[in-house]
PDB file of C-alpha atoms and ligand atoms in Angstrom:
ATOM      1  CA  MET F   1      15.930  -1.622  25.324  1.00  0.00           C
ATOM      2  CA  THR F   2      14.568  -3.847  22.549  1.00  0.00           C
ATOM      3  CA  ARG F   3      12.823  -7.179  22.579  1.00  0.00           C
ATOM      4  CA  GLU F   4      13.015  -9.501  19.574  1.00  0.00           C
ATOM      5  CA  SER F   5       9.858 -10.378  17.659  1.00  0.00           C
ATOM      6  CA  ILE F   6       9.136 -13.988  16.788  1.00  0.00           C
ATOM      7  CA  GLY F   7      11.009 -15.133  13.678  1.00  0.00           C
ATOM      8  CA  VAL F   8       8.520 -16.032  10.938  1.00  0.00           C
ATOM      9  CA  SER F   9       9.552 -19.178   9.044  1.00  0.00           C
ATOM     10  CA  ALA F  10       8.004 -20.067   5.671  1.00  0.00           C
ATOM     11  CA  GLY F  11       5.805 -22.647   7.404  1.00  0.00           C
ATOM     12  CA  LEU F  12       4.604 -20.167  10.003  1.00  0.00           C
ATOM     13  CA  GLN F  13       3.971 -17.594   7.275  1.00  0.00           C
ATOM     14  CA  GLN F  14       1.724 -20.097   5.453  1.00  0.00           C
ATOM     15  CA  TYR F  15      -0.086 -20.795   8.735  1.00  0.00           C
ATOM     16  CA  ILE F  16      -0.706 -17.054   9.153  1.00  0.00           C
ATOM     17  CA  VAL F  17      -2.094 -16.803   5.624  1.00  0.00           C
ATOM     18  CA  ASP F  18      -4.271 -19.891   6.107  1.00  0.00           C
ATOM     19  CA  HIS F  19      -5.696 -18.594   9.383  1.00  0.00           C
ATOM     20  CA  GLY F  20      -5.538 -14.867   8.786  1.00  0.00           C
ATOM     21  CA  THR F  21      -8.353 -14.300   6.322  1.00  0.00           C
ATOM     22  CA  THR F  22     -11.988 -15.213   6.700  1.00  0.00           C
ATOM     23  CA  PRO F  23     -13.087 -16.775   4.456  1.00  0.00           C
ATOM     24  CA  PRO F  24     -10.179 -17.974   2.229  1.00  0.00           C
ATOM     25  CA  ASP F  25     -10.238 -15.723  -0.782  1.00  0.00           C
ATOM     26  CA  ASP F  26     -10.464 -17.365  -4.209  1.00  0.00           C
ATOM     27  CA  LEU F  27     -10.418 -14.062  -6.136  1.00  0.00           C
ATOM     28  CA  LEU F  28      -7.219 -12.806  -4.488  1.00  0.00           C
ATOM     29  CA  ASN F  29      -5.619 -16.233  -4.982  1.00  0.00           C
ATOM     30  CA  GLU F  30      -6.501 -16.022  -8.676  1.00  0.00           C
ATOM     31  CA  LEU F  31      -5.007 -12.534  -8.900  1.00  0.00           C
ATOM     32  CA  VAL F  32      -1.754 -13.833  -7.370  1.00  0.00           C
ATOM     33  CA  THR F  33      -1.668 -16.720  -9.853  1.00  0.00           C
ATOM     34  CA  GLU F  34      -2.379 -14.520 -12.878  1.00  0.00           C
ATOM     35  CA  THR F  35       0.194 -11.897 -11.844  1.00  0.00           C
ATOM     36  CA  ARG F  36       2.863 -14.578 -11.414  1.00  0.00           C
ATOM     37  CA  SER F  37       2.018 -16.093 -14.764  1.00  0.00           C
ATOM     38  CA  VAL F  38       1.752 -12.858 -16.817  1.00  0.00           C
ATOM     39  CA  LEU F  39       4.421 -10.780 -15.033  1.00  0.00           C
ATOM     40  CA  PRO F  40       6.780 -13.341 -13.468  1.00  0.00           C
ATOM     41  CA  ASP F  41       9.643 -10.864 -12.989  1.00  0.00           C
ATOM     42  CA  ARG F  42       7.428  -8.270 -11.319  1.00  0.00           C
ATOM     43  CA  ALA F  43       5.044 -10.384  -9.249  1.00  0.00           C
ATOM     44  CA  GLY F  44       7.105  -9.815  -6.089  1.00  0.00           C
ATOM     45  CA  MET F  45       5.829  -6.228  -6.076  1.00  0.00           C
ATOM     46  CA  GLN F  46       2.364  -7.410  -5.073  1.00  0.00           C
ATOM     47  CA  ILE F  47       1.472  -7.201  -1.371  1.00  0.00           C
ATOM     48  CA  GLY F  48       0.920 -10.595   0.239  1.00  0.00           C
ATOM     49  CA  PRO F  49      -2.460 -12.004   1.268  1.00  0.00           C
ATOM     50  CA  ASP F  50      -1.751 -11.388   4.965  1.00  0.00           C
ATOM     51  CA  GLN F  51      -1.056  -7.711   4.287  1.00  0.00           C
ATOM     52  CA  ALA F  52      -4.128  -7.547   2.054  1.00  0.00           C
ATOM     53  CA  ALA F  53      -6.265  -8.823   4.943  1.00  0.00           C
ATOM     54  CA  LEU F  54      -4.673  -6.310   7.338  1.00  0.00           C
ATOM     55  CA  THR F  55      -5.362  -3.492   4.878  1.00  0.00           C
ATOM     56  CA  THR F  56      -9.066  -4.291   4.554  1.00  0.00           C
ATOM     57  CA  PHE F  57      -9.262  -4.660   8.330  1.00  0.00           C
ATOM     58  CA  LEU F  58      -7.650  -1.254   8.985  1.00  0.00           C
ATOM     59  CA  VAL F  59      -9.686   0.591   6.348  1.00  0.00           C
ATOM     60  CA  ARG F  60     -12.880  -0.803   7.863  1.00  0.00           C
ATOM     61  CA  LEU F  61     -11.700  -0.240  11.437  1.00  0.00           C
ATOM     62  CA  ILE F  62     -11.195   3.503  10.951  1.00  0.00           C
ATOM     63  CA  GLY F  63     -14.475   3.841   9.011  1.00  0.00           C
ATOM     64  CA  ALA F  64     -12.658   5.192   5.957  1.00  0.00           C
ATOM     65  CA  LYS F  65     -14.701   6.648   3.089  1.00  0.00           C
ATOM     66  CA  ASN F  66     -12.055   8.546   1.102  1.00  0.00           C
ATOM     67  CA  ALA F  67      -8.805   6.823   0.196  1.00  0.00           C
ATOM     68  CA  VAL F  68      -5.804   7.257  -2.091  1.00  0.00           C
ATOM     69  CA  GLU F  69      -3.321   4.693  -3.370  1.00  0.00           C
ATOM     70  CA  VAL F  70       0.080   5.444  -4.912  1.00  0.00           C
ATOM     71  CA  GLY F  71       1.218   2.366  -6.862  1.00  0.00           C
ATOM     72  CA  THR F  72      -1.570   0.056  -7.997  1.00  0.00           C
ATOM     73  CA  PHE F  73       0.163  -2.555 -10.167  1.00  0.00           C
ATOM     74  CA  THR F  74      -2.238  -5.483 -10.817  1.00  0.00           C
ATOM     75  CA  GLY F  75      -4.656  -4.519  -8.079  1.00  0.00           C
ATOM     76  CA  MET F  76      -4.032  -6.533  -4.909  1.00  0.00           C
ATOM     77  CA  SER F  77      -3.752  -3.583  -2.520  1.00  0.00           C
ATOM     78  CA  SER F  78      -6.441  -1.503  -4.227  1.00  0.00           C
ATOM     79  CA  LEU F  79      -8.879  -4.416  -3.964  1.00  0.00           C
ATOM     80  CA  SER F  80      -8.106  -4.736  -0.265  1.00  0.00           C
ATOM     81  CA  ILE F  81      -8.676  -1.018   0.295  1.00  0.00           C
ATOM     82  CA  ALA F  82     -11.888  -0.935  -1.755  1.00  0.00           C
ATOM     83  CA  ARG F  83     -13.296  -3.927   0.114  1.00  0.00           C
ATOM     84  CA  GLY F  84     -12.942  -2.044   3.402  1.00  0.00           C
ATOM     85  CA  LEU F  85     -14.773   1.027   2.095  1.00  0.00           C
ATOM     86  CA  PRO F  86     -18.551   1.432   2.287  1.00  0.00           C
ATOM     87  CA  ASP F  87     -20.562   1.229  -0.942  1.00  0.00           C
ATOM     88  CA  ASP F  88     -20.381   5.020  -1.385  1.00  0.00           C
ATOM     89  CA  GLY F  89     -16.673   5.159  -0.533  1.00  0.00           C
ATOM     90  CA  LYS F  90     -14.073   6.432  -2.993  1.00  0.00           C
ATOM     91  CA  LEU F  91     -10.534   5.302  -3.801  1.00  0.00           C
ATOM     92  CA  ILE F  92      -8.278   7.272  -6.157  1.00  0.00           C
ATOM     93  CA  CYS F  93      -5.472   5.087  -7.545  1.00  0.00           C
ATOM     94  CA  PHE F  94      -2.293   6.455  -9.128  1.00  0.00           C
ATOM     95  CA  ASP F  95      -0.047   4.412 -11.413  1.00  0.00           C
ATOM     96  CA  ILE F  96       2.047   5.058 -14.523  1.00  0.00           C
ATOM     97  CA  SER F  97       1.279   1.723 -16.214  1.00  0.00           C
ATOM     98  CA  GLU F  98      -1.754   0.989 -18.400  1.00  0.00           C
ATOM     99  CA  GLU F  99      -0.440  -2.547 -18.827  1.00  0.00           C
ATOM    100  CA  PHE F 100      -0.328  -3.463 -15.125  1.00  0.00           C
ATOM    101  CA  THR F 101      -3.545  -1.686 -14.194  1.00  0.00           C
ATOM    102  CA  SER F 102      -5.551  -3.288 -17.019  1.00  0.00           C
ATOM    103  CA  ILE F 103      -5.314  -6.462 -14.936  1.00  0.00           C
ATOM    104  CA  ALA F 104      -6.396  -4.557 -11.813  1.00  0.00           C
ATOM    105  CA  ARG F 105      -9.461  -3.199 -13.619  1.00  0.00           C
ATOM    106  CA  ARG F 106     -10.681  -6.710 -14.439  1.00  0.00           C
ATOM    107  CA  TYR F 107     -10.444  -7.817 -10.834  1.00  0.00           C
ATOM    108  CA  TRP F 108     -12.157  -4.653  -9.534  1.00  0.00           C
ATOM    109  CA  GLU F 109     -15.013  -5.421 -11.907  1.00  0.00           C
ATOM    110  CA  ARG F 110     -15.280  -9.060 -10.880  1.00  0.00           C
ATOM    111  CA  ASP F 111     -15.281  -8.083  -7.193  1.00  0.00           C
ATOM    112  CA  GLY F 112     -17.974  -5.398  -7.656  1.00  0.00           C
ATOM    113  CA  GLN F 113     -15.595  -2.578  -6.628  1.00  0.00           C
ATOM    114  CA  THR F 114     -15.332  -0.594  -9.883  1.00  0.00           C
ATOM    115  CA  HIS F 115     -17.845   2.066  -8.847  1.00  0.00           C
ATOM    116  CA  LYS F 116     -15.652   3.020  -5.861  1.00  0.00           C
ATOM    117  CA  ILE F 117     -12.363   3.326  -7.766  1.00  0.00           C
ATOM    118  CA  GLU F 118     -10.975   6.070  -9.997  1.00  0.00           C
ATOM    119  CA  LEU F 119      -7.694   5.211 -11.715  1.00  0.00           C
ATOM    120  CA  ARG F 120      -5.448   8.117 -12.699  1.00  0.00           C
ATOM    121  CA  ILE F 121      -2.613   7.138 -15.023  1.00  0.00           C
ATOM    122  CA  GLY F 122       0.492   9.301 -14.711  1.00  0.00           C
ATOM    123  CA  ASP F 123       3.265  10.254 -12.321  1.00  0.00           C
ATOM    124  CA  ALA F 124       1.780  10.429  -8.826  1.00  0.00           C
ATOM    125  CA  ARG F 125       4.013  13.441  -8.078  1.00  0.00           C
ATOM    126  CA  ASN F 126       1.745  15.477 -10.349  1.00  0.00           C
ATOM    127  CA  GLY F 127      -1.441  13.619  -9.510  1.00  0.00           C
ATOM    128  CA  LEU F 128      -1.203  14.098  -5.753  1.00  0.00           C
ATOM    129  CA  SER F 129      -0.455  17.803  -6.069  1.00  0.00           C
ATOM    130  CA  GLU F 130      -3.741  18.178  -7.973  1.00  0.00           C
ATOM    131  CA  LEU F 131      -5.796  16.784  -5.077  1.00  0.00           C
ATOM    132  CA  PRO F 132      -7.573  19.494  -3.053  1.00  0.00           C
ATOM    133  CA  GLN F 133      -5.588  20.731  -0.057  1.00  0.00           C
ATOM    134  CA  ASP F 134      -8.650  20.111   2.112  1.00  0.00           C
ATOM    135  CA  ALA F 135      -9.209  16.551   0.793  1.00  0.00           C
ATOM    136  CA  ALA F 136      -9.526  15.264   4.411  1.00  0.00           C
ATOM    137  CA  LEU F 137      -8.475  11.771   3.363  1.00  0.00           C
ATOM    138  CA  ASP F 138      -9.197   8.884   5.711  1.00  0.00           C
ATOM    139  CA  PHE F 139      -6.689   6.371   4.337  1.00  0.00           C
ATOM    140  CA  ALA F 140      -3.679   6.442   2.021  1.00  0.00           C
ATOM    141  CA  PHE F 141      -1.310   3.719   0.830  1.00  0.00           C
ATOM    142  CA  ILE F 142       2.159   4.445  -0.584  1.00  0.00           C
ATOM    143  CA  ASP F 143       3.731   1.617  -2.622  1.00  0.00           C
ATOM    144  CA  ALA F 144       5.331   3.082  -5.766  1.00  0.00           C
ATOM    145  CA  ASP F 145       8.932   4.064  -6.710  1.00  0.00           C
ATOM    146  CA  LYS F 146      11.042   4.392  -3.556  1.00  0.00           C
ATOM    147  CA  PRO F 147      12.790   7.694  -4.491  1.00  0.00           C
ATOM    148  CA  GLY F 148       9.292   9.211  -4.609  1.00  0.00           C
ATOM    149  CA  TYR F 149       8.292   8.199  -1.075  1.00  0.00           C
ATOM    150  CA  LEU F 150       9.313  11.458   0.629  1.00  0.00           C
ATOM    151  CA  GLU F 151       7.417  13.538  -1.881  1.00  0.00           C
ATOM    152  CA  TYR F 152       4.299  11.332  -1.730  1.00  0.00           C
ATOM    153  CA  TRP F 153       4.420  11.596   2.055  1.00  0.00           C
ATOM    154  CA  GLU F 154       4.730  15.383   1.978  1.00  0.00           C
ATOM    155  CA  GLN F 155       1.801  15.631  -0.430  1.00  0.00           C
ATOM    156  CA  LEU F 156      -0.369  13.270   1.602  1.00  0.00           C
ATOM    157  CA  VAL F 157       0.224  14.141   5.265  1.00  0.00           C
ATOM    158  CA  PRO F 158      -1.425  17.605   5.063  1.00  0.00           C
ATOM    159  CA  ARG F 159      -4.348  16.101   3.138  1.00  0.00           C
ATOM    160  CA  MET F 160      -5.188  13.515   5.818  1.00  0.00           C
ATOM    161  CA  ARG F 161      -7.971  14.205   8.295  1.00  0.00           C
ATOM    162  CA  PRO F 162      -7.046  14.052  12.003  1.00  0.00           C
ATOM    163  CA  GLY F 163      -7.078  10.342  12.846  1.00  0.00           C
ATOM    164  CA  GLY F 164      -6.525   9.417   9.194  1.00  0.00           C
ATOM    165  CA  LEU F 165      -4.084   6.617   8.459  1.00  0.00           C
ATOM    166  CA  ILE F 166      -1.193   6.421   5.978  1.00  0.00           C
ATOM    167  CA  ALA F 167       0.295   2.975   5.286  1.00  0.00           C
ATOM    168  CA  VAL F 168       3.711   2.820   3.582  1.00  0.00           C
ATOM    169  CA  ASP F 169       5.073  -0.422   2.140  1.00  0.00           C
ATOM    170  CA  ASN F 170       8.620  -1.873   1.917  1.00  0.00           C
ATOM    171  CA  VAL F 171      10.054   0.187   4.778  1.00  0.00           C
ATOM    172  CA  LEU F 172      12.334  -2.669   5.960  1.00  0.00           C
ATOM    173  CA  TRP F 173      13.511  -3.262   2.352  1.00  0.00           C
ATOM    174  CA  SER F 174      14.302  -6.976   2.805  1.00  0.00           C
ATOM    175  CA  GLY F 175      16.329  -6.052   5.912  1.00  0.00           C
ATOM    176  CA  ARG F 176      18.756  -3.922   3.902  1.00  0.00           C
ATOM    177  CA  VAL F 177      17.973  -0.781   5.935  1.00  0.00           C
ATOM    178  CA  THR F 178      20.352  -2.027   8.658  1.00  0.00           C
ATOM    179  CA  ASP F 179      23.068  -3.263   6.284  1.00  0.00           C
ATOM    180  CA  GLU F 180      25.610  -0.428   6.448  1.00  0.00           C
ATOM    181  CA  SER F 181      27.502  -1.749   3.421  1.00  0.00           C
ATOM    182  CA  ASP F 182      24.399  -1.198   1.263  1.00  0.00           C
ATOM    183  CA  THR F 183      24.428   2.354  -0.064  1.00  0.00           C
ATOM    184  CA  SER F 184      22.321   1.711  -3.169  1.00  0.00           C
ATOM    185  CA  SER F 185      19.878   4.452  -4.135  1.00  0.00           C
ATOM    186  CA  GLY F 186      16.790   2.401  -3.246  1.00  0.00           C
ATOM    187  CA  THR F 187      18.110   1.553   0.215  1.00  0.00           C
ATOM    188  CA  GLU F 188      19.195   5.141   0.865  1.00  0.00           C
ATOM    189  CA  ALA F 189      15.766   6.393  -0.239  1.00  0.00           C
ATOM    190  CA  ILE F 190      13.990   4.079   2.200  1.00  0.00           C
ATOM    191  CA  ARG F 191      16.373   5.052   5.042  1.00  0.00           C
ATOM    192  CA  ALA F 192      15.801   8.745   4.355  1.00  0.00           C
ATOM    193  CA  PHE F 193      12.057   8.175   4.306  1.00  0.00           C
ATOM    194  CA  ASN F 194      12.080   6.214   7.588  1.00  0.00           C
ATOM    195  CA  ASP F 195      14.172   8.911   9.322  1.00  0.00           C
ATOM    196  CA  HIS F 196      11.823  11.598   8.046  1.00  0.00           C
ATOM    197  CA  ALA F 197       8.626   9.789   9.092  1.00  0.00           C
ATOM    198  CA  ALA F 198       9.972   8.938  12.565  1.00  0.00           C
ATOM    199  CA  ALA F 199      10.780  12.624  13.205  1.00  0.00           C
ATOM    200  CA  ASP F 200       7.497  13.973  11.795  1.00  0.00           C
ATOM    201  CA  LYS F 201       5.464  15.496  14.640  1.00  0.00           C
ATOM    202  CA  ARG F 202       2.270  15.585  12.533  1.00  0.00           C
ATOM    203  CA  VAL F 203       1.882  11.810  12.871  1.00  0.00           C
ATOM    204  CA  GLU F 204       2.237   8.881  15.278  1.00  0.00           C
ATOM    205  CA  VAL F 205       4.236   6.145  13.567  1.00  0.00           C
ATOM    206  CA  VAL F 206       4.498   2.385  14.079  1.00  0.00           C
ATOM    207  CA  ILE F 207       6.473   0.007  11.832  1.00  0.00           C
ATOM    208  CA  VAL F 208       4.809  -3.394  11.547  1.00  0.00           C
ATOM    209  CA  PRO F 209       7.120  -6.227  10.382  1.00  0.00           C
ATOM    210  CA  ILE F 210       4.595  -7.711   7.944  1.00  0.00           C
ATOM    211  CA  GLY F 211       5.607  -8.439   4.346  1.00  0.00           C
ATOM    212  CA  ASP F 212       8.573  -6.191   3.553  1.00  0.00           C
ATOM    213  CA  GLY F 213       7.778  -3.876   6.491  1.00  0.00           C
ATOM    214  CA  LEU F 214       4.773  -1.569   6.753  1.00  0.00           C
ATOM    215  CA  THR F 215       4.752   1.879   8.348  1.00  0.00           C
ATOM    216  CA  LEU F 216       1.420   2.870   9.837  1.00  0.00           C
ATOM    217  CA  ALA F 217       1.140   6.599  10.468  1.00  0.00           C
ATOM    218  CA  ARG F 218      -1.850   8.181  12.190  1.00  0.00           C
ATOM    219  CA  ARG F 219      -2.377  11.907  11.586  1.00  0.00           C
ATOM    220  CA  VAL F 220      -2.649  13.661  14.950  1.00  0.00           C
TER     221      VAL F 220
HETATM  222  C1  SAM X 301       5.290  -2.182  -5.862  1.00  0.00           C
HETATM  223  S1  SAM X 301       4.227  -1.900  -7.229  1.00  0.00           S
HETATM  224  C2  SAM X 301       2.650  -1.685  -6.427  1.00  0.00           C
HETATM  225  C3  SAM X 301       2.083  -2.994  -5.941  1.00  0.00           C
HETATM  226  C4  SAM X 301       0.626  -2.896  -5.542  1.00  0.00           C
HETATM  227  N1  SAM X 301       0.454  -1.998  -4.418  1.00  0.00           N
HETATM  228  C5  SAM X 301       0.087  -4.278  -5.221  1.00  0.00           C
HETATM  229  O1  SAM X 301      -0.112  -4.602  -4.048  1.00  0.00           O
HETATM  230  O2  SAM X 301      -0.134  -5.066  -6.143  1.00  0.00           O
HETATM  231  C6  SAM X 301       4.666  -0.285  -7.704  1.00  0.00           C
HETATM  232  C7  SAM X 301       3.778   0.365  -8.756  1.00  0.00           C
HETATM  233  O3  SAM X 301       4.110   1.753  -8.779  1.00  0.00           O
HETATM  234  C8  SAM X 301       3.985   2.216 -10.094  1.00  0.00           C
HETATM  235  N2  SAM X 301       4.778   3.454 -10.201  1.00  0.00           N
HETATM  236  C9  SAM X 301       6.121   3.566 -10.329  1.00  0.00           C
HETATM  237  N3  SAM X 301       6.477   4.860 -10.384  1.00  0.00           N
HETATM  238  C10 SAM X 301       5.324   5.577 -10.265  1.00  0.00           C
HETATM  239  C11 SAM X 301       5.034   6.973 -10.250  1.00  0.00           C
HETATM  240  N4  SAM X 301       5.996   7.900 -10.365  1.00  0.00           N
HETATM  241  N5  SAM X 301       3.742   7.360 -10.120  1.00  0.00           N
HETATM  242  C12 SAM X 301       2.756   6.427 -10.009  1.00  0.00           C
HETATM  243  N6  SAM X 301       2.978   5.103 -10.007  1.00  0.00           N
HETATM  244  C13 SAM X 301       4.243   4.683 -10.149  1.00  0.00           C
HETATM  245  C14 SAM X 301       4.464   1.056 -10.963  1.00  0.00           C
HETATM  246  O4  SAM X 301       3.933   1.140 -12.266  1.00  0.00           O
HETATM  247  C15 SAM X 301       3.968  -0.159 -10.168  1.00  0.00           C
HETATM  248  O5  SAM X 301       2.734  -0.614 -10.676  1.00  0.00           O
END
């Protein structure tokens, strides 16, 4: 038995953004504007301001100190994670692009977050495997290449502490997950990931229909 969620129109989405962060955030707005201007074809990869607010909220709510991000781009999600961490918290960010993350670095600096963040450039498949098995991570965010999701998940789940939270972006893939005529590799990768996560007994999973769909998985 299912019950439909409220449909979110563009106007309602703007209302959520206007009322969903306290206070309105000039720095994040500037980061959105710069990303759209410098990387117009890629700017859609950035998480939205509502999801950024949710991320900071969740990181703070679980009292996270150690976090990992897979897929940093120009820094929106990493800023939201870092803001939720205490001053002695640590965030390790993985990305393959010096170009994209050079923008992120500037915004981390301006927001006073640089001391919490370590950026590791290179394929996250290698980077995650180098993290200690007993890392006891509090929070992780997966938002890189979709074919890599299953592997990132398998590297991260055992490294989370009990009660730790993994957030995974784009799991509704613009609604294409339920379009049976779509058998593209990206869509199939997201479907395979969603099936895998839903059956994984090491976590409790909830999909939140924010942005492009966000899986929240709590390590049991
Ligand atoms: C969707 S964007 C991330 C958006 C970012 N979370 C934000 O909110 O602004 C995906 C990022 O993953 C990076 N990426 C792609 N393949 C990767 C890999 N194998 N390892 C690490 N990063 C990768 C890309 O360079 C890109 O910056």
